Coordinates of C-alpha atoms in Angstrom, one line a residue:
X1 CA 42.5 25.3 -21.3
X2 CA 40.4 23.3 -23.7
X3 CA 36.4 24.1 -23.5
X4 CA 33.9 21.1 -24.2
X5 CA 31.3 21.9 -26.9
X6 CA 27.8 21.8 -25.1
X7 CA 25.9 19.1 -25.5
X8 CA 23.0 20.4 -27.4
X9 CA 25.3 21.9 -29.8
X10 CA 27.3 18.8 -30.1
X11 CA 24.2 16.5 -31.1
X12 CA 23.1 19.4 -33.4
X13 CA 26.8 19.1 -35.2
X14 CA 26.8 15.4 -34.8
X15 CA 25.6 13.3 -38.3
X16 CA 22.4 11.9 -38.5
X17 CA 21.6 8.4 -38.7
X18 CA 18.3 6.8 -40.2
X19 CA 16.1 7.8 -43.2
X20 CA 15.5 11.0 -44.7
X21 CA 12.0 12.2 -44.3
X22 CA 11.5 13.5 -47.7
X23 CA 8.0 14.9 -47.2
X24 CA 9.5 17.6 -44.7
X25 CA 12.4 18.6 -46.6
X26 CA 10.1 19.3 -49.2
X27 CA 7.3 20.9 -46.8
X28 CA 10.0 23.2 -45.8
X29 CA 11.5 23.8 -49.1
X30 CA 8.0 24.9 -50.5
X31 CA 7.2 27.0 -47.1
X32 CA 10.2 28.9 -47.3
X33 CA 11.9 28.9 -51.2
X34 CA 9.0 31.2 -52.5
X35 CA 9.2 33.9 -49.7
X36 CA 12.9 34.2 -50.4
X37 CA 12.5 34.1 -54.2
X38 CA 9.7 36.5 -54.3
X39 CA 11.4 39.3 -51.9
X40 CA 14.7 39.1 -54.1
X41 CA 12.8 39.7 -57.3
X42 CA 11.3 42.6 -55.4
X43 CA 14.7 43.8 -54.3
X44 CA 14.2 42.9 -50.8
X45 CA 16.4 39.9 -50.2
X46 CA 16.8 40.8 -46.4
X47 CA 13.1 40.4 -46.5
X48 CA 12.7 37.8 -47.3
X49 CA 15.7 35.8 -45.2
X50 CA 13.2 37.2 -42.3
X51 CA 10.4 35.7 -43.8
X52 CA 12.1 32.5 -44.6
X53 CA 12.8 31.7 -41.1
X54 CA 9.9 32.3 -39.5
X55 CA 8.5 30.0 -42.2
X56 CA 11.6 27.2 -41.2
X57 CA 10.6 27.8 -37.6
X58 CA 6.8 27.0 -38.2
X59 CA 8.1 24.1 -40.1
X60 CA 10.4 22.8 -37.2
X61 CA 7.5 23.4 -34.7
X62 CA 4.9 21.2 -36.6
X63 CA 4.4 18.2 -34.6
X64 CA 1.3 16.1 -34.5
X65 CA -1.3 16.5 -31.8
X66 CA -4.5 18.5 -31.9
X67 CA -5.1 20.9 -34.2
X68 CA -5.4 23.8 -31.5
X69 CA -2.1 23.2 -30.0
X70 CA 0.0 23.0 -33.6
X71 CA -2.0 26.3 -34.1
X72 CA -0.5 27.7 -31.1
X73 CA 2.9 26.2 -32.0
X74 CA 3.8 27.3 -35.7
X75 CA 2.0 30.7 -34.9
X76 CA 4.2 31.8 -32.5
X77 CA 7.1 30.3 -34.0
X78 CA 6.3 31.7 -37.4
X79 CA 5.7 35.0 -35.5
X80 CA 8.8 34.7 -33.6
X81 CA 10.9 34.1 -36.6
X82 CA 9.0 36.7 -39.2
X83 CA 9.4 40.0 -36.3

């Protein structure tokens, strides 16, 4: 029996087409690089992987629109990701 790969999985796997948006790979480099580089110098690596993705999932989250609803949208993604 062969299983199909879901779609949502497949288009995540699939390659991208188009240009790179530079300015949010480094927005997320610079949101989450220094949480993980400060916890390992403390000795806290696991730390800071936790950290890292709740500051990936704030990034991921950060759409335009009004300021109260991207509040409302990185919060509790950054939340969801950091606990």
């Amino acid at each position: 029996m062969t299983r199909a790969v879901p779609p949502w999985l497949a288009h995540a796997l699939r390659a991208q087409r188009g240009p790179v948006q530079w300015s949010a790979v480094a927005r997320g480099a610079l949101g989450g690089g220094p949480l993980l580089l400060a916890a390992v110098l403390a000795g806290r690596p696991t730390l800071g992987v936790v950290a890292a993705i709740g500051a990936m999932f704030a990034g991921i989250n950060d759409r335009p629109g009004s300021r109260r609803a991207s509040v409302g949208r990185v919060g509790g993604a950054a939340l969801a990701g950091g606990g």
